[in-house]
Amino acid sequence: MAYPAGPPPPLPQHFRGRPLLDQARCQAECRACEEACPTQAIAITDTPRVDLGRCLFCTECADACPTGALTYSQDYRLAVRAREDLVVSPEEELRLARALDGKLKSLFGRSLKLRQVSAGGCNACEADVNVLGTIGWDIGRFGIQMVASPRHADGILVTGCVSENMRVALQKTYDAVPTPKLVIAVGACAIAGGPFIGRPQQHNGIPASIPVDLYIPGCPPHPLTILDGLLRLLDRLQAVSSRE
């Protein structure tokens, strides 16, 4: 595919990007969307706020809204650098992921090797990460590759809610990656626990002992969302477009 030098591939009609709220139609006092959300991703105070890190893009909120004020866009650009940037009100623009700075950009900008860790995932995020290695997407053309050993990696790409059985394995994998290293959280489970949030058998995503450099929300995030986040992190969108 030509992307990112050309337009992105067409998305299916039922694709769900960032949730949108028509405030003119919203009756915030009804709180139907907040009550319907299975992961408490919606909070209504003075203005509704959505935590995209918790959002499952499941449409329970839109189905519950009596005025049809909630819809889903086709905007696939969702990746951010800071966890707090995923908590937004409807009128706010999402602070999309900025590129790595200085030395890290020079180290990883042209060649990035990642060890993928499925830390209790359902295989949906894992499948969409795998799609990026197929001939159509071919992330190898950007110098991005998945490797078998953390010893050979520049960072880890984590999916899954971090089950208790995977907690130590994830920490050991992170510790085995040489420094400096990157951590990428892919999917609602890795960011905040996903549909398992609050369950005692898991840890609501990547623990605080492992600092995250890129958050890619979704359940699962579309391959285009993942690729967009990776290219933003490496500052490759502008570079590829201008070279072509």
mmCIF file of C-alpha atoms in Angstrom:
data_model
loop_
_atom_site.group_PDB
_atom_site.id
_atom_site.type_symbol
_atom_site.label_atom_id
_atom_site.label_comp_id
_atom_site.label_asym_id
_atom_site.label_seq_id
_atom_site.Cartn_x
_atom_site.Cartn_y
_atom_site.Cartn_z
ATOM 1 C CA MET A 1 0.000 0.000 0.000
ATOM 2 C CA ALA A 2 1.102 3.561 -0.631
ATOM 3 C CA TYR A 3 0.401 4.809 2.894
ATOM 4 C CA PRO A 4 1.866 6.980 4.364
ATOM 5 C CA ALA A 5 3.223 8.433 1.105
ATOM 6 C CA GLY A 6 -0.321 8.139 -0.274
ATOM 7 C CA PRO A 7 -3.804 8.023 1.275
ATOM 8 C CA PRO A 8 -4.532 5.432 3.972
ATOM 9 C CA PRO A 9 -6.329 2.248 2.945
ATOM 10 C CA PRO A 10 -10.129 2.506 3.045
ATOM 11 C CA LEU A 11 -11.701 1.586 6.364
ATOM 12 C CA PRO A 12 -14.829 -0.578 6.610
ATOM 13 C CA GLN A 13 -18.131 1.221 7.121
ATOM 14 C CA HIS A 14 -18.555 -0.254 10.581
ATOM 15 C CA PHE A 15 -15.098 0.926 11.721
ATOM 16 C CA ARG A 16 -15.292 2.840 15.026
ATOM 17 C CA GLY A 17 -12.796 5.618 15.568
ATOM 18 C CA ARG A 18 -12.832 8.304 18.227
ATOM 19 C CA PRO A 19 -16.249 8.738 19.915
ATOM 20 C CA LEU A 20 -17.977 12.038 19.104
ATOM 21 C CA LEU A 21 -20.567 13.918 21.154
ATOM 22 C CA ASP A 22 -23.043 16.442 19.783
ATOM 23 C CA GLN A 23 -23.310 18.720 22.809
ATOM 24 C CA ALA A 24 -26.350 20.498 21.389
ATOM 25 C CA ARG A 25 -28.253 17.217 21.622
ATOM 26 C CA CYS A 26 -26.651 15.968 24.839
ATOM 27 C CA GLN A 27 -28.776 15.879 27.986
ATOM 28 C CA ALA A 28 -25.954 15.414 30.459
ATOM 29 C CA GLU A 29 -28.281 15.123 33.428
ATOM 30 C CA CYS A 30 -29.634 11.807 32.088
ATOM 31 C CA ARG A 31 -26.207 10.154 32.502
ATOM 32 C CA ALA A 32 -27.364 7.197 30.406
ATOM 33 C CA CYS A 33 -24.042 6.872 28.579
ATOM 34 C CA GLU A 34 -22.043 6.999 31.808
ATOM 35 C CA GLU A 35 -24.161 4.276 33.379
ATOM 36 C CA ALA A 36 -24.055 2.070 30.283
ATOM 37 C CA CYS A 37 -20.281 2.097 29.855
ATOM 38 C CA PRO A 38 -18.896 -1.292 30.992
ATOM 39 C CA THR A 39 -15.450 0.112 31.873
ATOM 40 C CA GLN A 40 -16.398 3.491 33.392
ATOM 41 C CA ALA A 41 -14.677 5.237 30.483
ATOM 42 C CA ILE A 42 -17.244 8.083 30.524
ATOM 43 C CA ALA A 43 -17.437 10.597 33.364
ATOM 44 C CA ILE A 44 -19.970 13.433 33.394
ATOM 45 C CA THR A 45 -19.167 16.437 35.581
ATOM 46 C CA ASP A 46 -19.474 19.945 34.135
ATOM 47 C CA THR A 47 -18.727 18.463 30.726
ATOM 48 C CA PRO A 48 -18.596 14.826 29.621
ATOM 49 C CA ARG A 49 -15.096 13.337 29.426
ATOM 50 C CA VAL A 50 -14.079 10.087 27.773
ATOM 51 C CA ASP A 51 -11.064 8.016 28.770
ATOM 52 C CA LEU A 52 -10.026 6.507 25.447
ATOM 53 C CA GLY A 53 -7.599 4.264 27.305
ATOM 54 C CA ARG A 54 -10.540 2.506 28.947
ATOM 55 C CA CYS A 55 -12.916 2.728 25.970
ATOM 56 C CA LEU A 56 -13.824 -0.576 24.292
ATOM 57 C CA PHE A 57 -15.458 1.163 21.283
ATOM 58 C CA CYS A 58 -18.412 -1.125 21.977
ATOM 59 C CA THR A 59 -21.305 1.350 21.255
ATOM 60 C CA GLU A 60 -23.040 0.626 24.586
ATOM 61 C CA CYS A 61 -22.963 4.379 25.279
ATOM 62 C CA ALA A 62 -24.324 5.295 21.848
ATOM 63 C CA ASP A 63 -27.071 2.674 22.106
ATOM 64 C CA ALA A 64 -28.116 4.002 25.527
ATOM 65 C CA CYS A 65 -28.168 7.687 24.533
ATOM 66 C CA PRO A 66 -31.842 8.740 24.192
ATOM 67 C CA THR A 67 -31.069 11.664 21.853
ATOM 68 C CA GLY A 68 -28.489 10.037 19.589
ATOM 69 C CA ALA A 69 -25.858 12.549 20.680
ATOM 70 C CA LEU A 70 -23.072 9.941 20.745
ATOM 71 C CA THR A 71 -21.581 8.588 17.527
ATOM 72 C CA TYR A 72 -18.266 7.157 16.376
ATOM 73 C CA SER A 73 -16.021 8.835 13.831
ATOM 74 C CA GLN A 74 -13.781 7.129 11.277
ATOM 75 C CA ASP A 75 -10.689 8.871 12.673
ATOM 76 C CA TYR A 76 -8.101 6.138 13.196
ATOM 77 C CA ARG A 77 -5.502 8.498 14.716
ATOM 78 C CA LEU A 78 -5.605 7.724 18.442
ATOM 79 C CA ALA A 79 -2.042 7.092 19.676
ATOM 80 C CA VAL A 80 -0.582 9.432 22.329
ATOM 81 C CA ARG A 81 2.595 9.648 24.387
ATOM 82 C CA ALA A 82 1.095 10.392 27.838
ATOM 83 C CA ARG A 83 -1.659 8.468 29.627
ATOM 84 C CA GLU A 84 -3.471 11.666 30.631
ATOM 85 C CA ASP A 85 -3.739 12.691 26.976
ATOM 86 C CA LEU A 86 -6.262 9.885 26.464
ATOM 87 C CA VAL A 87 -8.775 11.578 28.794
ATOM 88 C CA VAL A 88 -10.563 14.180 26.685
ATOM 89 C CA SER A 89 -13.764 16.162 26.480
ATOM 90 C CA PRO A 90 -15.684 16.251 23.171
ATOM 91 C CA GLU A 91 -14.458 19.706 22.173
ATOM 92 C CA GLU A 92 -10.779 18.910 22.847
ATOM 93 C CA GLU A 93 -8.405 17.841 20.121
ATOM 94 C CA LEU A 94 -6.497 14.685 20.890
ATOM 95 C CA ARG A 95 -2.812 15.439 21.538
ATOM 96 C CA LEU A 96 -1.498 12.888 19.079
ATOM 97 C CA ALA A 97 1.833 11.192 19.727
ATOM 98 C CA ARG A 98 4.854 13.383 19.227
ATOM 99 C CA ALA A 99 8.165 12.045 17.974
ATOM 100 C CA LEU A 100 10.999 10.796 20.155
ATOM 101 C CA ASP A 101 13.499 13.426 21.173
ATOM 102 C CA GLY A 102 17.176 13.816 20.335
ATOM 103 C CA LYS A 103 19.274 10.738 20.997
ATOM 104 C CA LEU A 104 16.351 8.301 21.105
ATOM 105 C CA LYS A 105 15.145 9.468 17.706
ATOM 106 C CA SER A 106 18.631 9.060 16.249
ATOM 107 C CA LEU A 107 18.901 5.558 17.759
ATOM 108 C CA PHE A 108 15.471 4.197 16.857
ATOM 109 C CA GLY A 109 14.223 6.449 14.060
ATOM 110 C CA ARG A 110 15.520 4.281 11.213
ATOM 111 C CA SER A 111 15.630 0.832 12.828
ATOM 112 C CA LEU A 112 13.352 -0.371 15.621
ATOM 113 C CA LYS A 113 13.314 -3.969 16.887
ATOM 114 C CA LEU A 114 10.444 -4.905 19.208
ATOM 115 C CA ARG A 115 9.710 -7.960 21.352
ATOM 116 C CA GLN A 116 5.957 -8.489 21.469
ATOM 117 C CA VAL A 117 4.583 -9.652 24.829
ATOM 118 C CA SER A 118 1.056 -11.050 25.062
ATOM 119 C CA ALA A 119 0.424 -10.514 28.761
ATOM 120 C CA GLY A 120 -3.001 -12.117 29.011
ATOM 121 C CA GLY A 121 -4.556 -10.917 25.761
ATOM 122 C CA CYS A 122 -7.523 -12.449 23.913
ATOM 123 C CA ASN A 123 -5.485 -12.548 20.663
ATOM 124 C CA ALA A 124 -7.376 -9.671 18.978
ATOM 125 C CA CYS A 125 -4.672 -7.033 19.547
ATOM 126 C CA GLU A 126 -2.049 -9.663 18.832
ATOM 127 C CA ALA A 127 -3.713 -10.489 15.496
ATOM 128 C CA ASP A 128 -3.807 -6.843 14.428
ATOM 129 C CA VAL A 129 -0.132 -6.432 15.341
ATOM 130 C CA ASN A 130 0.652 -9.544 13.264
ATOM 131 C CA VAL A 131 -1.231 -8.073 10.289
ATOM 132 C CA LEU A 132 1.396 -5.335 10.103
ATOM 133 C CA GLY A 133 3.994 -7.904 9.152
ATOM 134 C CA THR A 134 2.034 -9.160 6.115
ATOM 135 C CA ILE A 135 2.921 -8.260 2.559
ATOM 136 C CA GLY A 136 0.209 -5.589 2.310
ATOM 137 C CA TRP A 137 1.305 -3.571 5.343
ATOM 138 C CA ASP A 138 4.980 -4.567 5.510
ATOM 139 C CA ILE A 139 6.222 -2.550 8.497
ATOM 140 C CA GLY A 140 9.703 -3.810 7.671
ATOM 141 C CA ARG A 141 9.893 -1.047 5.029
ATOM 142 C CA PHE A 142 10.079 1.422 7.930
ATOM 143 C CA GLY A 143 12.819 -0.530 9.665
ATOM 144 C CA ILE A 144 10.357 -1.904 12.254
ATOM 145 C CA GLN A 145 10.658 -5.606 13.046
ATOM 146 C CA MET A 146 9.437 -8.031 15.702
ATOM 147 C CA VAL A 147 12.239 -10.114 17.198
ATOM 148 C CA ALA A 148 12.259 -13.358 19.164
ATOM 149 C CA SER A 149 14.468 -12.286 22.066
ATOM 150 C CA PRO A 150 14.355 -9.231 24.323
ATOM 151 C CA ARG A 151 18.169 -9.280 24.226
ATOM 152 C CA HIS A 152 17.939 -8.319 20.550
ATOM 153 C CA ALA A 153 15.165 -5.732 21.046
ATOM 154 C CA ASP A 154 15.010 -1.961 21.370
ATOM 155 C CA GLY A 155 11.794 -2.230 23.345
ATOM 156 C CA ILE A 156 8.661 -4.223 24.042
ATOM 157 C CA LEU A 157 5.183 -4.020 22.554
ATOM 158 C CA VAL A 158 2.672 -5.181 25.164
ATOM 159 C CA THR A 159 -0.853 -6.494 24.641
ATOM 160 C CA GLY A 160 -3.198 -7.931 27.253
ATOM 161 C CA CYS A 161 -4.338 -6.908 30.714
ATOM 162 C CA VAL A 162 -1.220 -8.306 32.469
ATOM 163 C CA SER A 163 -2.650 -11.330 34.186
ATOM 164 C CA GLU A 164 -1.109 -12.450 37.463
ATOM 165 C CA ASN A 165 0.448 -15.401 35.639
ATOM 166 C CA MET A 166 2.172 -13.033 33.181
ATOM 167 C CA ARG A 167 3.208 -10.279 35.600
ATOM 168 C CA VAL A 168 6.684 -11.638 36.389
ATOM 169 C CA ALA A 169 7.295 -12.720 32.782
ATOM 170 C CA LEU A 170 6.509 -9.201 31.539
ATOM 171 C CA GLN A 171 8.809 -7.597 34.104
ATOM 172 C CA LYS A 172 11.643 -10.012 33.255
ATOM 173 C CA THR A 173 11.206 -9.354 29.536
ATOM 174 C CA TYR A 174 11.375 -5.606 30.128
ATOM 175 C CA ASP A 175 14.443 -5.991 32.343
ATOM 176 C CA ALA A 176 16.181 -8.092 29.648
ATOM 177 C CA VAL A 177 15.938 -5.372 26.985
ATOM 178 C CA PRO A 178 19.153 -3.310 26.851
ATOM 179 C CA THR A 179 18.870 0.369 27.722
ATOM 180 C CA PRO A 180 17.748 2.758 26.383
ATOM 181 C CA LYS A 181 14.482 1.020 25.588
ATOM 182 C CA LEU A 182 10.910 1.761 24.592
ATOM 183 C CA VAL A 183 7.573 0.411 25.822
ATOM 184 C CA ILE A 184 4.446 0.483 23.660
ATOM 185 C CA ALA A 185 1.020 -0.344 25.108
ATOM 186 C CA VAL A 186 -1.399 -1.640 22.482
ATOM 187 C CA GLY A 187 -5.098 -1.951 23.277
ATOM 188 C CA ALA A 188 -7.438 -1.140 26.140
ATOM 189 C CA CYS A 189 -6.270 -4.160 28.152
ATOM 190 C CA ALA A 190 -2.601 -3.156 28.165
ATOM 191 C CA ILE A 191 -3.499 0.452 28.953
ATOM 192 C CA ALA A 192 -6.138 0.018 31.660
ATOM 193 C CA GLY A 193 -7.328 -3.595 31.955
ATOM 194 C CA GLY A 194 -9.956 -3.474 29.204
ATOM 195 C CA PRO A 195 -13.134 -5.462 29.958
ATOM 196 C CA PHE A 196 -11.316 -7.132 32.861
ATOM 197 C CA ILE A 197 -10.712 -3.857 34.709
ATOM 198 C CA GLY A 198 -10.854 -4.274 38.466
ATOM 199 C CA ARG A 199 -10.685 -8.077 38.383
ATOM 200 C CA PRO A 200 -8.286 -9.569 40.942
ATOM 201 C CA GLN A 201 -6.701 -12.003 38.472
ATOM 202 C CA GLN A 202 -5.063 -9.182 36.499
ATOM 203 C CA HIS A 203 -3.288 -5.869 37.040
ATOM 204 C CA ASN A 204 -5.257 -3.367 34.929
ATOM 205 C CA GLY A 205 -2.580 -3.173 32.280
ATOM 206 C CA ILE A 206 1.122 -2.404 32.341
ATOM 207 C CA PRO A 207 2.278 -1.748 35.941
ATOM 208 C CA ALA A 208 3.835 1.518 37.064
ATOM 209 C CA SER A 209 7.246 -0.159 37.337
ATOM 210 C CA ILE A 210 7.375 -0.245 33.526
ATOM 211 C CA PRO A 211 7.279 3.266 31.993
ATOM 212 C CA VAL A 212 5.229 3.485 28.787
ATOM 213 C CA ASP A 213 6.379 5.604 25.832
ATOM 214 C CA LEU A 214 3.385 5.156 23.508
ATOM 215 C CA TYR A 215 -0.272 4.377 24.168
ATOM 216 C CA ILE A 216 -2.375 2.986 21.294
ATOM 217 C CA PRO A 217 -6.022 2.628 22.421
ATOM 218 C CA GLY A 218 -8.677 0.353 20.946
ATOM 219 C CA CYS A 219 -10.317 -3.015 21.496
ATOM 220 C CA PRO A 220 -8.523 -3.979 19.394
ATOM 221 C CA PRO A 221 -6.892 -1.010 17.672
ATOM 222 C CA HIS A 222 -7.034 -1.248 13.886
ATOM 223 C CA PRO A 223 -3.679 -2.043 12.210
ATOM 224 C CA LEU A 224 -3.789 1.459 10.717
ATOM 225 C CA THR A 225 -4.105 2.944 14.220
ATOM 226 C CA ILE A 226 -1.085 0.945 15.400
ATOM 227 C CA LEU A 227 0.991 1.863 12.351
ATOM 228 C CA ASP A 228 0.073 5.545 12.649
ATOM 229 C CA GLY A 229 1.211 5.558 16.289
ATOM 230 C CA LEU A 230 4.514 3.843 15.520
ATOM 231 C CA LEU A 231 5.289 6.213 12.640
ATOM 232 C CA ARG A 232 4.463 9.261 14.759
ATOM 233 C CA LEU A 233 6.775 8.001 17.495
ATOM 234 C CA LEU A 234 9.604 7.580 14.990
ATOM 235 C CA ASP A 235 8.823 10.842 13.153
ATOM 236 C CA ARG A 236 8.397 8.886 9.931
ATOM 237 C CA LEU A 237 5.097 10.284 8.591
ATOM 238 C CA GLN A 238 6.630 13.540 7.338
ATOM 239 C CA ALA A 239 9.872 11.905 6.268
ATOM 240 C CA VAL A 240 8.245 9.189 4.158
ATOM 241 C CA SER A 241 5.771 11.583 2.537
ATOM 242 C CA SER A 242 8.462 14.087 1.542
ATOM 243 C CA ARG A 243 10.802 11.375 0.213
ATOM 244 C CA GLU A 244 8.078 9.994 -2.051
#
